[in-house]
């Protein structure tokens, strides 16, 4: 079973994504900040990370190269409420950049595509 | 002028200077290769940095790693000439470990680790240079070519003898200068069309479109099979997929291939010095339109002392502050404050600062590190067995005398 790490400081969003992805048949673990996420990337076998950008402490753009530094080929989706980070070179290292929405269809499609 | 300023604003310049320089050992045992003395008074990196200055480039990042203190000191002492209030700078950037916890794994990784820097600068073009090449080049002429071709990547190229070319990346270009093939360090380099004895080699001087560079670096960083090297990975990956062009590095006045040397190993270091000496040297340090900057030192003029016989100097570069007594010096390069005793004979030697050459000592085809005391009547370069038992000797038969040994007189 493919294993996904969901990183978001917003409890409601994190839980929503977790539930919906579990319904799709994925194994899901979560972290509410980048620091915990990095620990999980180091210790857990993972197939994909869904990463929020604006989080207290370390933000997602800072965490992204660190995640890839630990696991070079790990797939990452940036999932954020803001579009302006798409301009940042740092965001280009992600496999996808999605704007957050209550409707998770786009996210689920992207997950499926990347894990195919 | 405004037009030049506009182009410069869109350009970020990065000098890669972090390599270990193992093939220059022992000269690099405690310093960075770009910080090695060259041509009497220069450090190797001075050529690249002088090229920047002469091209009008006054915003420079130097990526350092191995032996970085030697380089930092040199940048501070010699290159502290940029004005921050005018937006000018020269920064030494070691692996910062802010994005990843590792050293620079290769040339491409050294830039990848500094993506944040490019993100803050947001240039349109990125000029990537090496700190260990000897040449005189106008980088803006290359940028013009890059822009005229609408290239994603322009690689500076120069013909080199085929038998020496296996140390470099070999370019195969079409009639429009587009690169259609690239071989990194092949054992048997292909010749150029119409000139089978020469190969077209990459000088390790690149101009990238910034966004192309970032995308290529990210893809490369994710590739676990990659060695994260421009020559081995990035360029071969781009050829055939993106617009890669070769810029012929030629003398502007004659159109002939210009002088360029990679100081990658000891024999190349020695040979490049031999290119400096003589009436019409292969590489001319004396042109006023392209000055080479080096450390300014307060040394008195060199003194030539004749007791009975004259001092006999031919085809040599003698730096200031030296003292030569009735010695004979041919085809050699002396750094500042070298003292040569009576009756000494020096031929084809590179002698660094503060070396003392004793009375009647004989030196031939050698590199002598700073501070070495050569006892009276000592010989170097005359007895291959004795030399090899005491010193590193190169494949080309050049003896290297490091300053961590004490020499005993005969």
Short mmCIF file of C-alpha atoms in Angstrom, two decimals, chain B residues 22-390:
data_model
loop_
_atom_site.label_atom_id
_atom_site.label_comp_id
_atom_site.label_asym_id
_atom_site.label_seq_id
_atom_site.Cartn_x
_atom_site.Cartn_y
_atom_site.Cartn_z
CA UNK B 22 44.10 16.37 -5.96
CA UNK B 23 46.08 16.30 -9.19
CA UNK B 24 47.91 19.44 -8.01
CA UNK B 25 49.02 17.76 -4.82
CA UNK B 26 51.25 18.61 -2.91
CA UNK B 27 50.65 22.27 -3.84
CA UNK B 28 47.01 21.91 -2.75
CA UNK B 29 47.61 19.97 0.46
CA UNK B 30 46.60 22.94 2.62
CA UNK B 31 44.97 25.37 0.24
CA UNK B 32 42.31 25.70 -2.41
CA UNK B 33 43.47 25.22 -5.99
CA UNK B 34 42.32 28.71 -7.05
CA UNK B 35 44.49 30.17 -4.27
CA UNK B 36 47.70 28.63 -5.61
CA UNK B 37 50.43 31.07 -6.67
CA UNK B 38 50.76 31.49 -10.41
CA UNK B 39 52.99 33.63 -12.58
CA UNK B 40 55.08 34.97 -9.71
CA UNK B 41 52.61 37.39 -8.17
CA UNK B 42 49.14 36.05 -9.00
CA UNK B 43 46.83 33.41 -7.60
CA UNK B 44 45.12 31.25 -10.21
CA UNK B 45 41.69 32.74 -9.46
CA UNK B 46 43.02 36.24 -10.24
CA UNK B 47 42.72 35.51 -13.97
CA UNK B 48 39.02 34.69 -13.80
CA UNK B 49 38.30 37.57 -11.42
CA UNK B 50 40.32 40.01 -13.54
CA UNK B 51 38.30 38.87 -16.56
CA UNK B 52 35.13 39.68 -14.61
CA UNK B 53 36.43 43.11 -13.67
CA UNK B 54 37.59 43.86 -17.22
CA UNK B 55 34.19 42.70 -18.53
CA UNK B 56 32.47 45.15 -16.17
CA UNK B 57 31.18 42.41 -13.85
CA UNK B 58 31.32 43.62 -10.27
CA UNK B 59 28.88 41.28 -8.54
CA UNK B 60 30.49 37.91 -7.98
CA UNK B 61 29.78 34.83 -5.89
CA UNK B 62 32.72 32.51 -5.31
CA UNK B 63 31.64 29.02 -4.25
CA UNK B 64 34.37 27.71 -1.99
CA UNK B 65 34.74 24.49 -0.08
CA UNK B 66 38.07 22.70 0.16
CA UNK B 67 40.82 24.78 1.79
CA UNK B 68 38.47 27.73 1.87
CA UNK B 69 40.46 29.83 4.34
CA UNK B 70 43.31 30.32 1.85
CA UNK B 71 40.79 31.55 -0.69
CA UNK B 72 38.90 33.76 1.76
CA UNK B 73 42.12 35.43 2.83
CA UNK B 74 43.11 36.07 -0.77
CA UNK B 75 39.68 37.51 -1.63
CA UNK B 76 39.88 39.79 1.38
CA UNK B 77 43.43 40.93 0.79
CA UNK B 78 43.33 41.32 -3.01
CA UNK B 79 39.72 41.60 -4.09
CA UNK B 80 38.19 43.82 -1.44
CA UNK B 81 37.64 46.43 -4.14
CA UNK B 82 33.88 46.32 -4.57
CA UNK B 83 31.51 48.93 -3.19
CA UNK B 84 28.47 47.59 -1.42
CA UNK B 85 26.72 50.97 -1.71
CA UNK B 86 26.86 50.64 -5.49
CA UNK B 87 25.43 47.14 -5.35
CA UNK B 88 28.82 45.56 -6.00
CA UNK B 89 30.14 42.57 -4.10
CA UNK B 90 32.34 39.55 -4.03
CA UNK B 91 31.07 36.88 -1.64
CA UNK B 92 32.69 33.62 -0.72
CA UNK B 93 30.01 30.97 -0.30
CA UNK B 94 30.99 27.69 1.39
CA UNK B 95 28.37 24.92 1.76
CA UNK B 96 25.97 26.63 4.16
CA UNK B 97 23.94 23.58 5.16
CA UNK B 98 20.80 25.68 5.21
CA UNK B 99 18.96 23.61 2.64
CA UNK B 100 20.77 20.28 2.84
CA UNK B 101 23.19 18.80 5.31
CA UNK B 102 26.05 17.95 3.02
CA UNK B 103 29.16 19.21 1.23
CA UNK B 104 29.01 20.21 -2.42
CA UNK B 105 28.77 16.83 -4.18
CA UNK B 106 29.78 18.16 -7.58
CA UNK B 107 29.82 21.32 -9.67
CA UNK B 108 26.08 21.19 -10.36
CA UNK B 109 25.25 20.48 -6.73
CA UNK B 110 27.26 23.52 -5.63
CA UNK B 111 24.85 25.73 -7.58
CA UNK B 112 21.78 23.67 -6.61
CA UNK B 113 22.60 24.21 -2.95
CA UNK B 114 22.51 27.95 -3.64
CA UNK B 115 19.17 28.11 -5.44
CA UNK B 116 17.94 30.49 -2.79
CA UNK B 117 20.61 32.92 -3.81
CA UNK B 118 19.41 32.78 -7.42
CA UNK B 119 15.83 33.12 -6.19
CA UNK B 120 16.73 36.32 -4.41
CA UNK B 121 18.76 37.72 -7.32
CA UNK B 122 16.27 36.63 -9.99
CA UNK B 123 18.70 37.09 -12.88
CA UNK B 124 17.81 36.34 -16.49
CA UNK B 125 21.20 34.78 -17.18
CA UNK B 126 23.74 32.99 -15.03
CA UNK B 127 27.44 33.05 -15.90
CA UNK B 128 29.28 30.09 -14.40
CA UNK B 129 33.07 30.19 -14.24
CA UNK B 130 35.91 28.18 -12.79
CA UNK B 131 38.56 29.51 -10.44
CA UNK B 132 41.41 27.49 -11.92
CA UNK B 133 41.78 28.61 -15.52
CA UNK B 134 44.34 30.93 -17.08
CA UNK B 135 43.00 33.06 -19.93
CA UNK B 136 41.79 36.51 -20.89
CA UNK B 137 38.16 36.60 -21.87
CA UNK B 138 35.42 39.19 -22.33
CA UNK B 139 32.39 37.47 -20.86
CA UNK B 140 30.01 40.10 -22.20
CA UNK B 141 31.01 39.22 -25.78
CA UNK B 142 29.97 35.67 -24.92
CA UNK B 143 26.70 36.96 -23.44
CA UNK B 144 26.02 38.82 -26.70
CA UNK B 145 26.47 35.55 -28.57
CA UNK B 146 24.20 33.74 -26.11
CA UNK B 147 21.47 36.37 -26.59
CA UNK B 148 21.86 36.49 -30.38
CA UNK B 149 21.40 32.71 -30.56
CA UNK B 150 18.49 32.73 -28.12
CA UNK B 151 20.33 29.91 -26.34
CA UNK B 152 19.30 28.04 -23.20
CA UNK B 153 22.96 27.29 -22.59
CA UNK B 154 26.14 28.59 -24.20
CA UNK B 155 29.38 26.70 -23.60
CA UNK B 156 32.66 28.46 -24.33
CA UNK B 157 34.87 26.29 -26.51
CA UNK B 158 38.41 26.24 -27.80
CA UNK B 159 40.35 23.76 -29.94
CA UNK B 160 42.91 21.64 -28.05
CA UNK B 161 45.33 18.98 -29.30
CA UNK B 162 43.45 15.67 -29.47
CA UNK B 163 45.93 13.79 -27.29
CA UNK B 164 45.41 16.31 -24.45
CA UNK B 165 41.68 16.62 -24.96
CA UNK B 166 40.67 13.52 -23.02
CA UNK B 167 40.84 15.62 -19.83
CA UNK B 168 37.93 17.77 -21.06
CA UNK B 169 34.40 17.73 -22.35
CA UNK B 170 34.38 17.44 -26.15
CA UNK B 171 31.82 19.37 -28.18
CA UNK B 172 30.39 18.36 -31.51
CA UNK B 173 28.80 21.35 -33.24
CA UNK B 174 26.90 21.96 -36.45
CA UNK B 175 27.48 24.79 -38.95
CA UNK B 176 25.36 27.14 -36.84
CA UNK B 177 27.49 26.48 -33.71
CA UNK B 178 24.71 24.46 -32.15
CA UNK B 179 26.01 21.66 -29.94
CA UNK B 180 24.76 18.34 -31.31
CA UNK B 181 26.97 16.06 -29.27
CA UNK B 182 28.90 16.20 -26.01
CA UNK B 183 31.35 13.65 -24.62
CA UNK B 184 32.78 14.19 -21.15
CA UNK B 185 36.43 13.17 -20.88
CA UNK B 186 36.42 10.44 -23.54
CA UNK B 187 39.46 8.14 -23.71
CA UNK B 188 39.80 8.78 -27.45
CA UNK B 189 38.49 12.27 -28.22
CA UNK B 190 37.11 12.79 -31.71
CA UNK B 191 38.86 15.37 -33.91
CA UNK B 192 37.23 18.45 -35.41
CA UNK B 193 35.82 18.36 -38.94
CA UNK B 194 38.68 19.40 -41.22
CA UNK B 195 41.16 19.34 -38.35
CA UNK B 196 41.50 15.76 -37.11
CA UNK B 197 44.42 16.52 -34.78
CA UNK B 198 42.40 19.00 -32.72
CA UNK B 199 39.27 18.54 -30.62
CA UNK B 200 36.82 21.24 -29.65
CA UNK B 201 36.87 21.28 -25.84
CA UNK B 202 34.55 22.87 -23.31
CA UNK B 203 36.31 25.53 -21.24
CA UNK B 204 34.00 25.04 -18.27
CA UNK B 205 32.62 28.54 -18.89
CA UNK B 206 28.85 28.53 -19.19
CA UNK B 207 26.01 30.99 -19.64
CA UNK B 208 22.61 29.56 -18.78
CA UNK B 209 19.17 31.02 -19.04
CA UNK B 210 18.40 31.26 -15.32
CA UNK B 211 15.10 29.38 -15.42
CA UNK B 212 16.57 26.62 -17.58
CA UNK B 213 19.45 26.28 -15.15
CA UNK B 214 17.14 26.00 -12.15
CA UNK B 215 14.98 23.35 -13.80
CA UNK B 216 18.00 21.33 -14.90
CA UNK B 217 19.62 21.54 -11.46
CA UNK B 218 16.45 20.40 -9.71
CA UNK B 219 15.99 17.45 -12.06
CA UNK B 220 19.64 16.54 -11.58
CA UNK B 221 19.45 16.77 -7.79
CA UNK B 222 16.58 14.27 -7.82
CA UNK B 223 18.48 11.83 -10.02
CA UNK B 224 20.18 9.34 -7.73
CA UNK B 225 22.37 8.01 -10.56
CA UNK B 226 23.82 11.46 -11.24
CA UNK B 227 27.27 12.61 -10.17
CA UNK B 228 25.82 16.14 -10.08
CA UNK B 229 28.44 17.47 -12.46
CA UNK B 230 27.93 19.98 -15.30
CA UNK B 231 30.21 18.09 -17.69
CA UNK B 232 29.07 14.59 -16.86
CA UNK B 233 25.38 15.15 -16.28
CA UNK B 234 23.81 18.56 -16.93
CA UNK B 235 25.22 19.34 -20.38
CA UNK B 236 24.83 15.84 -21.89
CA UNK B 237 21.26 15.85 -20.58
CA UNK B 238 20.49 19.17 -22.31
CA UNK B 239 22.11 18.47 -25.68
CA UNK B 240 19.42 17.51 -28.20
CA UNK B 241 16.62 18.65 -25.89
CA UNK B 242 17.41 22.31 -25.41
CA UNK B 243 19.17 25.06 -27.35
CA UNK B 244 22.82 24.51 -26.49
CA UNK B 245 25.40 26.54 -28.41
CA UNK B 246 29.19 26.63 -28.47
CA UNK B 247 30.89 30.02 -28.32
CA UNK B 248 34.24 29.95 -30.08
CA UNK B 249 36.81 31.61 -27.88
CA UNK B 250 38.98 33.52 -30.33
CA UNK B 251 41.29 36.53 -30.31
CA UNK B 252 39.11 39.49 -31.26
CA UNK B 253 41.85 40.97 -33.48
CA UNK B 254 42.95 37.86 -35.38
CA UNK B 255 40.01 35.48 -35.17
CA UNK B 256 42.46 32.74 -34.13
CA UNK B 257 41.74 30.51 -31.12
CA UNK B 258 42.67 32.37 -27.94
CA UNK B 259 44.86 31.13 -25.10
CA UNK B 260 43.11 29.10 -22.42
CA UNK B 261 44.61 26.62 -19.97
CA UNK B 262 43.01 24.51 -17.28
CA UNK B 263 45.49 24.28 -14.43
CA UNK B 264 44.21 20.85 -13.47
CA UNK B 265 47.47 19.07 -12.82
CA UNK B 266 51.12 19.76 -12.04
CA UNK B 267 52.50 19.40 -15.58
CA UNK B 268 49.85 21.81 -16.86
CA UNK B 269 50.80 24.21 -14.06
CA UNK B 270 54.45 23.97 -15.10
CA UNK B 271 53.75 24.25 -18.82
CA UNK B 272 51.49 27.27 -18.38
CA UNK B 273 54.41 29.02 -16.67
CA UNK B 274 56.68 28.22 -19.61
CA UNK B 275 54.01 29.93 -21.73
CA UNK B 276 54.68 33.17 -19.84
CA UNK B 277 58.39 33.54 -20.52
CA UNK B 278 60.32 34.67 -23.58
CA UNK B 279 60.19 37.70 -25.86
CA UNK B 280 56.86 36.76 -27.41
CA UNK B 281 55.22 34.67 -24.72
CA UNK B 282 52.30 32.45 -25.65
CA UNK B 283 50.34 34.15 -22.90
CA UNK B 284 51.00 37.84 -22.45
CA UNK B 285 50.62 39.41 -19.04
CA UNK B 286 51.69 42.81 -20.33
CA UNK B 287 48.72 44.02 -22.36
CA UNK B 288 47.39 47.23 -20.85
CA UNK B 289 43.90 46.86 -22.25
CA UNK B 290 43.23 43.72 -20.19
CA UNK B 291 45.12 44.12 -16.91
CA UNK B 292 45.45 41.23 -14.50
CA UNK B 293 44.96 42.22 -10.92
CA UNK B 294 46.92 40.66 -8.08
CA UNK B 295 47.82 41.28 -4.49
CA UNK B 296 49.63 44.55 -3.94
CA UNK B 297 52.63 43.94 -1.73
CA UNK B 298 55.11 46.40 -0.38
CA UNK B 299 58.31 44.90 -1.65
CA UNK B 300 61.40 46.85 -2.63
CA UNK B 301 62.74 46.65 -6.19
CA UNK B 302 64.66 43.55 -7.13
CA UNK B 303 68.42 43.80 -6.68
CA UNK B 304 70.95 42.24 -9.03
CA UNK B 305 74.42 42.03 -7.48
CA UNK B 306 77.56 41.49 -9.49
CA UNK B 307 80.73 40.75 -7.57
CA UNK B 308 83.05 39.69 -10.39
CA UNK B 309 80.69 38.26 -12.96
CA UNK B 310 77.33 39.73 -14.07
CA UNK B 311 73.96 38.31 -13.11
CA UNK B 312 72.70 36.46 -16.16
CA UNK B 313 68.92 36.47 -16.55
CA UNK B 314 67.20 35.42 -19.77
CA UNK B 315 63.56 34.77 -20.69
CA UNK B 316 62.35 34.99 -17.11
CA UNK B 317 59.87 36.82 -14.91
CA UNK B 318 61.48 38.16 -11.74
CA UNK B 319 59.06 39.63 -9.20
CA UNK B 320 59.95 42.51 -6.92
CA UNK B 321 61.91 42.18 -3.71
CA UNK B 322 64.30 39.53 -5.01
CA UNK B 323 68.04 39.55 -4.56
CA UNK B 324 70.21 37.77 -7.12
CA UNK B 325 73.98 37.44 -6.77
CA UNK B 326 76.00 36.44 -9.84
CA UNK B 327 73.46 33.76 -10.64
CA UNK B 328 72.22 32.43 -13.94
CA UNK B 329 68.45 32.25 -14.45
CA UNK B 330 66.80 30.99 -17.64
CA UNK B 331 63.14 30.49 -18.54
CA UNK B 332 62.00 30.76 -14.94
CA UNK B 333 59.37 32.57 -12.89
CA UNK B 334 60.36 33.94 -9.49
CA UNK B 335 57.84 35.20 -6.93
CA UNK B 336 58.69 38.13 -4.62
CA UNK B 337 61.56 38.03 -2.13
CA UNK B 338 63.49 35.13 -3.56
CA UNK B 339 67.22 35.22 -2.77
CA UNK B 340 69.62 33.49 -5.08
CA UNK B 341 73.24 32.98 -4.05
CA UNK B 342 76.42 33.32 -6.10
CA UNK B 343 77.00 30.82 -8.84
CA UNK B 344 73.51 29.31 -8.63
CA UNK B 345 71.95 28.06 -11.85
CA UNK B 346 68.16 28.10 -12.26
CA UNK B 347 66.53 26.81 -15.45
CA UNK B 348 62.84 26.28 -16.18
CA UNK B 349 61.89 26.65 -12.55
CA UNK B 350 58.91 28.15 -10.76
CA UNK B 351 60.04 29.56 -7.44
CA UNK B 352 57.55 30.87 -4.90
CA UNK B 353 57.97 33.62 -2.32
CA UNK B 354 60.83 33.78 0.16
CA UNK B 355 62.80 30.86 -1.23
CA UNK B 356 66.52 30.91 -0.54
CA UNK B 357 68.74 29.32 -3.17
CA UNK B 358 72.20 28.66 -1.75
CA UNK B 359 75.57 29.33 -3.37
CA UNK B 360 76.22 27.21 -6.43
CA UNK B 361 72.91 25.32 -6.17
CA UNK B 362 71.49 24.01 -9.43
CA UNK B 363 67.76 23.78 -10.14
CA UNK B 364 66.19 22.56 -13.36
CA UNK B 365 62.53 21.85 -14.24
CA UNK B 366 61.18 22.28 -10.73
CA UNK B 367 58.45 23.94 -8.70
CA UNK B 368 59.73 25.21 -5.34
CA UNK B 369 57.17 26.15 -2.68
CA UNK B 370 57.40 29.30 -0.59
CA UNK B 371 60.02 29.47 2.14
CA UNK B 372 62.09 26.49 1.01
CA UNK B 373 65.80 26.81 1.87
CA UNK B 374 67.95 25.17 -0.76
CA UNK B 375 71.39 24.49 0.68
CA UNK B 376 74.60 25.53 -1.13
CA UNK B 377 75.53 23.26 -4.07
CA UNK B 378 72.30 21.28 -3.74
CA UNK B 379 70.96 20.02 -7.06
CA UNK B 380 67.36 19.49 -8.12
CA UNK B 381 66.39 18.15 -11.55
CA UNK B 382 69.75 16.54 -12.42
CA UNK B 383 69.53 13.13 -10.76
CA UNK B 384 66.09 11.59 -11.35
CA UNK B 385 66.65 8.84 -8.77
CA UNK B 386 67.76 11.19 -6.02
CA UNK B 387 64.88 13.55 -6.85
CA UNK B 388 62.31 10.77 -6.79
CA UNK B 389 63.58 9.53 -3.42
CA UNK B 390 63.10 12.97 -1.87
#
